[in-house]
Amino acid sequence: MPRTALTRDEVLEAATALVKQHGPASLTMRKLAAELGTAVTSIYWHVGNRESLLDALVERTIEEMGAIRPSGRTPAARIVSVARGLRRELRGRPHLIAMVHERGLTERMFLPAQQTLVHEVHAAGLRGARAAEAVRAVQFQVVGYVLVERNRERAPVQHPGEEDLWDAESAEHDPALARPADPERLFVNSVRALVDGLLTRADRAVSGGPYPQ
């Protein structure tokens, strides 16, 4: 029997799950109703037509992306934690992020995370153009890294692969280069290196030393 009680949030949650798994093309009102065990008319009652539903999913995605909160004892640690949160959310919902982008709302989606980063770089002593540069550098690092990850994951199996190409001679007798990279470890190390370099500028400004070029 169809369900008699249903909330808008339940509809959006089920629709989100379908889009995450199969993309927006797979989302039909009939399939969503079947997932929820209700009538199609009930779906329309709660969210309107399919375009209204997709718009609601975009808004929901923007809200959830804005819920990233920093953690850590220092500005540097908190900046890295925001970067990790952004990467996790971007990787966890590629179809939904694409929908946000297609509607021209990418900048709005990133604004809360940028505001959080602004607060942290200010706490580290950066102001003005240097603060803006630091915030954008971190954001670009995250987005660029995620794009590279996705491209590598979608690429056909490579013959030969990294482990075949990096032999003792080409790796200058460094066998670690023949091992698969740990994406999370590589991401965290690269962001930390970037943040440390950016915040060194603030330290030099406080001490009166020259900025590195």
CSV table of C-alpha atoms in Angstrom, one decimal:
chain,number,residue,atom,x,y,z
A,1,MET,CA,0.0,0.0,0.0
A,2,PRO,CA,1.2,3.6,-0.7
A,3,ARG,CA,2.5,5.5,2.3
A,4,THR,CA,0.2,7.9,3.9
A,5,ALA,CA,2.8,10.1,5.6
A,6,LEU,CA,5.7,11.6,3.8
A,7,THR,CA,7.8,14.7,4.3
A,8,ARG,CA,9.6,17.0,1.9
A,9,ASP,CA,13.0,16.1,3.5
A,10,GLU,CA,12.3,12.4,2.9
A,11,VAL,CA,11.6,13.0,-0.7
A,12,LEU,CA,14.8,15.1,-1.1
A,13,GLU,CA,16.9,12.5,0.7
A,14,ALA,CA,15.7,9.7,-1.5
A,15,ALA,CA,16.2,11.9,-4.7
A,16,THR,CA,19.7,12.8,-3.5
A,17,ALA,CA,20.5,9.1,-3.1
A,18,LEU,CA,19.3,8.3,-6.6
A,19,VAL,CA,21.3,11.1,-8.2
A,20,LYS,CA,24.4,10.2,-6.3
A,21,GLN,CA,24.3,6.7,-7.5
A,22,HIS,CA,23.1,7.1,-11.1
A,23,GLY,CA,23.1,10.8,-12.0
A,24,PRO,CA,20.2,13.2,-12.6
A,25,ALA,CA,19.1,11.5,-15.9
A,26,SER,CA,18.1,8.4,-13.8
A,27,LEU,CA,15.8,10.5,-11.6
A,28,THR,CA,12.2,10.2,-12.6
A,29,MET,CA,9.2,10.9,-10.5
A,30,ARG,CA,7.9,7.4,-11.0
A,31,LYS,CA,11.2,5.8,-9.9
A,32,LEU,CA,11.3,8.1,-6.9
A,33,ALA,CA,7.8,7.3,-5.9
A,34,ALA,CA,8.7,3.6,-6.1
A,35,GLU,CA,11.7,4.1,-3.9
A,36,LEU,CA,9.6,5.8,-1.3
A,37,GLY,CA,6.6,3.4,-1.6
A,38,THR,CA,4.2,6.2,-2.3
A,39,ALA,CA,2.1,7.6,-5.2
A,40,VAL,CA,3.6,9.9,-7.8
A,41,THR,CA,1.0,12.5,-6.9
A,42,SER,CA,2.4,12.6,-3.4
A,43,ILE,CA,5.9,13.4,-4.8
A,44,TYR,CA,4.4,16.3,-6.8
A,45,TRP,CA,2.6,17.5,-3.7
A,46,HIS,CA,5.8,17.9,-1.8
A,47,VAL,CA,8.3,19.1,-4.4
A,48,GLY,CA,6.4,20.1,-7.5
A,49,ASN,CA,7.5,18.9,-10.9
A,50,ARG,CA,10.8,17.3,-11.8
A,51,GLU,CA,12.6,20.6,-12.6
A,52,SER,CA,11.4,22.0,-9.2
A,53,LEU,CA,12.8,18.9,-7.6
A,54,LEU,CA,16.2,19.3,-9.3
A,55,ASP,CA,16.3,22.9,-8.2
A,56,ALA,CA,15.6,21.8,-4.6
A,57,LEU,CA,18.4,19.3,-4.8
A,58,VAL,CA,20.8,22.0,-6.0
A,59,GLU,CA,19.8,24.3,-3.1
A,60,ARG,CA,20.2,21.4,-0.7
A,61,THR,CA,23.7,20.7,-2.0
A,62,ILE,CA,24.7,24.3,-1.6
A,63,GLU,CA,23.5,24.3,2.0
A,64,GLU,CA,25.3,21.1,2.8
A,65,MET,CA,28.5,22.3,1.2
A,66,GLY,CA,28.2,25.4,3.4
A,67,ALA,CA,28.2,23.2,6.6
A,68,ILE,CA,31.9,22.4,6.5
A,69,ARG,CA,33.5,23.5,9.7
A,70,PRO,CA,37.2,23.8,10.6
A,71,SER,CA,39.0,21.9,13.3
A,72,GLY,CA,42.4,22.1,14.8
A,73,ARG,CA,44.4,24.2,17.2
A,74,THR,CA,46.1,26.5,14.7
A,75,PRO,CA,45.0,28.5,11.7
A,76,ALA,CA,47.1,26.2,9.5
A,77,ALA,CA,45.6,23.1,10.8
A,78,ARG,CA,42.1,24.5,10.5
A,79,ILE,CA,42.7,25.6,6.9
A,80,VAL,CA,43.9,22.1,6.0
A,81,SER,CA,40.8,20.6,7.7
A,82,VAL,CA,38.5,22.8,5.6
A,83,ALA,CA,40.4,21.7,2.4
A,84,ARG,CA,40.0,18.1,3.4
A,85,GLY,CA,36.3,18.7,4.0
A,86,LEU,CA,35.9,20.3,0.6
A,87,ARG,CA,37.6,17.4,-1.1
A,88,ARG,CA,35.5,14.9,0.7
A,89,GLU,CA,32.2,16.6,-0.2
A,90,LEU,CA,33.2,17.2,-3.8
A,91,ARG,CA,34.2,13.6,-4.3
A,92,GLY,CA,31.1,12.3,-2.5
A,93,ARG,CA,28.5,14.0,-4.8
A,94,PRO,CA,30.0,14.6,-8.3
A,95,HIS,CA,26.6,14.5,-10.0
A,96,LEU,CA,25.1,17.0,-7.6
A,97,ILE,CA,28.1,19.3,-7.9
A,98,ALA,CA,27.8,19.2,-11.7
A,99,MET,CA,24.1,20.2,-11.4
A,100,VAL,CA,25.2,23.2,-9.2
A,101,HIS,CA,27.8,24.2,-11.8
A,102,GLU,CA,25.4,23.9,-14.7
A,103,ARG,CA,23.0,26.3,-13.0
A,104,GLY,CA,25.8,28.9,-12.6
A,105,LEU,CA,25.8,28.6,-8.8
A,106,THR,CA,29.4,27.3,-8.3
A,107,GLU,CA,30.7,30.5,-6.7
A,108,ARG,CA,27.7,30.7,-4.4
A,109,MET,CA,28.4,27.1,-3.3
A,110,PHE,CA,32.0,27.8,-2.4
A,111,LEU,CA,31.3,31.1,-0.6
A,112,PRO,CA,30.8,29.7,2.9
A,113,ALA,CA,34.0,27.7,2.7
A,114,GLN,CA,35.8,30.8,1.4
A,115,GLN,CA,34.5,32.8,4.3
A,116,THR,CA,35.8,30.2,6.7
A,117,LEU,CA,39.2,30.3,5.0
A,118,VAL,CA,39.2,34.1,5.2
A,119,HIS,CA,38.7,34.0,8.9
A,120,GLU,CA,41.6,31.6,9.3
A,121,VAL,CA,44.1,33.4,7.1
A,122,HIS,CA,43.2,36.6,9.0
A,123,ALA,CA,43.9,34.8,12.3
A,124,ALA,CA,47.3,33.8,10.8
A,125,GLY,CA,48.1,37.4,10.1
A,126,LEU,CA,47.4,37.7,6.3
A,127,ARG,CA,45.4,40.7,5.1
A,128,GLY,CA,44.2,42.3,1.8
A,129,ALA,CA,45.6,40.8,-1.4
A,130,ARG,CA,47.7,38.3,0.4
A,131,ALA,CA,44.7,36.9,2.3
A,132,ALA,CA,42.7,36.7,-1.0
A,133,GLU,CA,45.5,35.0,-2.7
A,134,ALA,CA,45.8,32.4,0.1
A,135,VAL,CA,42.1,31.6,0.1
A,136,ARG,CA,42.0,31.2,-3.7
A,137,ALA,CA,45.1,29.1,-3.7
A,138,VAL,CA,43.7,26.6,-1.3
A,139,GLN,CA,40.4,26.5,-3.2
A,140,PHE,CA,42.1,25.9,-6.5
A,141,GLN,CA,44.3,23.3,-5.0
A,142,VAL,CA,41.3,21.3,-3.8
A,143,VAL,CA,39.3,21.6,-7.0
A,144,GLY,CA,42.3,20.9,-9.2
A,145,TYR,CA,43.2,17.8,-7.1
A,146,VAL,CA,39.7,16.4,-7.3
A,147,LEU,CA,39.6,16.9,-11.1
A,148,VAL,CA,42.9,15.0,-11.5
A,149,GLU,CA,41.6,12.2,-9.2
A,150,ARG,CA,38.4,11.9,-11.3
A,151,ASN,CA,40.3,11.8,-14.5
A,152,ARG,CA,42.7,9.1,-13.3
A,153,GLU,CA,39.8,7.0,-12.0
A,154,ARG,CA,37.9,7.3,-15.3
A,155,ALA,CA,40.9,6.6,-17.5
A,156,PRO,CA,41.3,3.2,-19.1
A,157,VAL,CA,43.7,0.7,-17.5
A,158,GLN,CA,47.2,1.8,-18.5
A,159,HIS,CA,49.6,-0.6,-20.2
A,160,PRO,CA,52.3,-0.2,-19.1
A,161,GLY,CA,51.3,1.3,-15.7
A,162,GLU,CA,53.3,3.4,-13.2
A,163,GLU,CA,54.7,0.3,-11.5
A,164,ASP,CA,56.0,-0.9,-14.8
A,165,LEU,CA,57.5,2.4,-16.0
A,166,TRP,CA,59.3,3.2,-12.8
A,167,ASP,CA,62.1,0.7,-12.8
A,168,ALA,CA,65.3,0.9,-10.8
A,169,GLU,CA,67.0,3.0,-13.5
A,170,SER,CA,64.2,5.5,-14.3
A,171,ALA,CA,63.5,6.0,-10.6
A,172,GLU,CA,67.2,6.5,-9.8
A,173,HIS,CA,67.1,3.5,-7.5
A,174,ASP,CA,64.2,4.9,-5.5
A,175,PRO,CA,61.7,1.9,-5.4
A,176,ALA,CA,59.0,4.0,-3.7
A,177,LEU,CA,58.2,5.6,-7.0
A,178,ALA,CA,57.0,2.3,-8.3
A,179,ARG,CA,54.4,2.0,-5.6
A,180,PRO,CA,50.8,3.3,-6.0
A,181,ALA,CA,50.2,6.8,-4.5
A,182,ASP,CA,48.0,7.2,-1.5
A,183,PRO,CA,45.6,9.9,-2.7
A,184,GLU,CA,44.6,11.1,0.8
A,185,ARG,CA,48.1,11.3,2.1
A,186,LEU,CA,49.3,13.0,-1.0
A,187,PHE,CA,46.5,15.6,-0.8
A,188,VAL,CA,47.1,16.4,2.8
A,189,ASN,CA,50.8,16.7,2.3
A,190,SER,CA,50.4,19.0,-0.7
A,191,VAL,CA,47.8,21.2,1.1
A,192,ARG,CA,50.0,21.5,4.2
A,193,ALA,CA,53.0,22.5,2.1
A,194,LEU,CA,50.9,25.1,0.3
A,195,VAL,CA,49.5,26.5,3.5
A,196,ASP,CA,52.9,26.5,5.3
A,197,GLY,CA,54.3,28.5,2.3
A,198,LEU,CA,51.4,30.9,2.3
A,199,LEU,CA,51.5,31.5,6.1
A,200,THR,CA,55.3,32.0,6.1
A,201,ARG,CA,54.5,35.3,4.4
A,202,ALA,CA,52.5,36.4,7.4
A,203,ASP,CA,55.4,35.4,9.7
A,204,ARG,CA,57.8,37.3,7.6
A,205,ALA,CA,55.5,40.4,7.7
A,206,VAL,CA,55.4,40.2,11.5
A,207,SER,CA,59.1,39.8,11.8
A,208,GLY,CA,59.9,42.5,9.2
A,209,GLY,CA,61.7,40.1,6.9
A,210,PRO,CA,61.4,40.1,3.1
A,211,TYR,CA,58.6,38.1,1.4
A,212,PRO,CA,59.8,35.1,-0.6
A,213,GLN,CA,59.4,35.7,-4.3
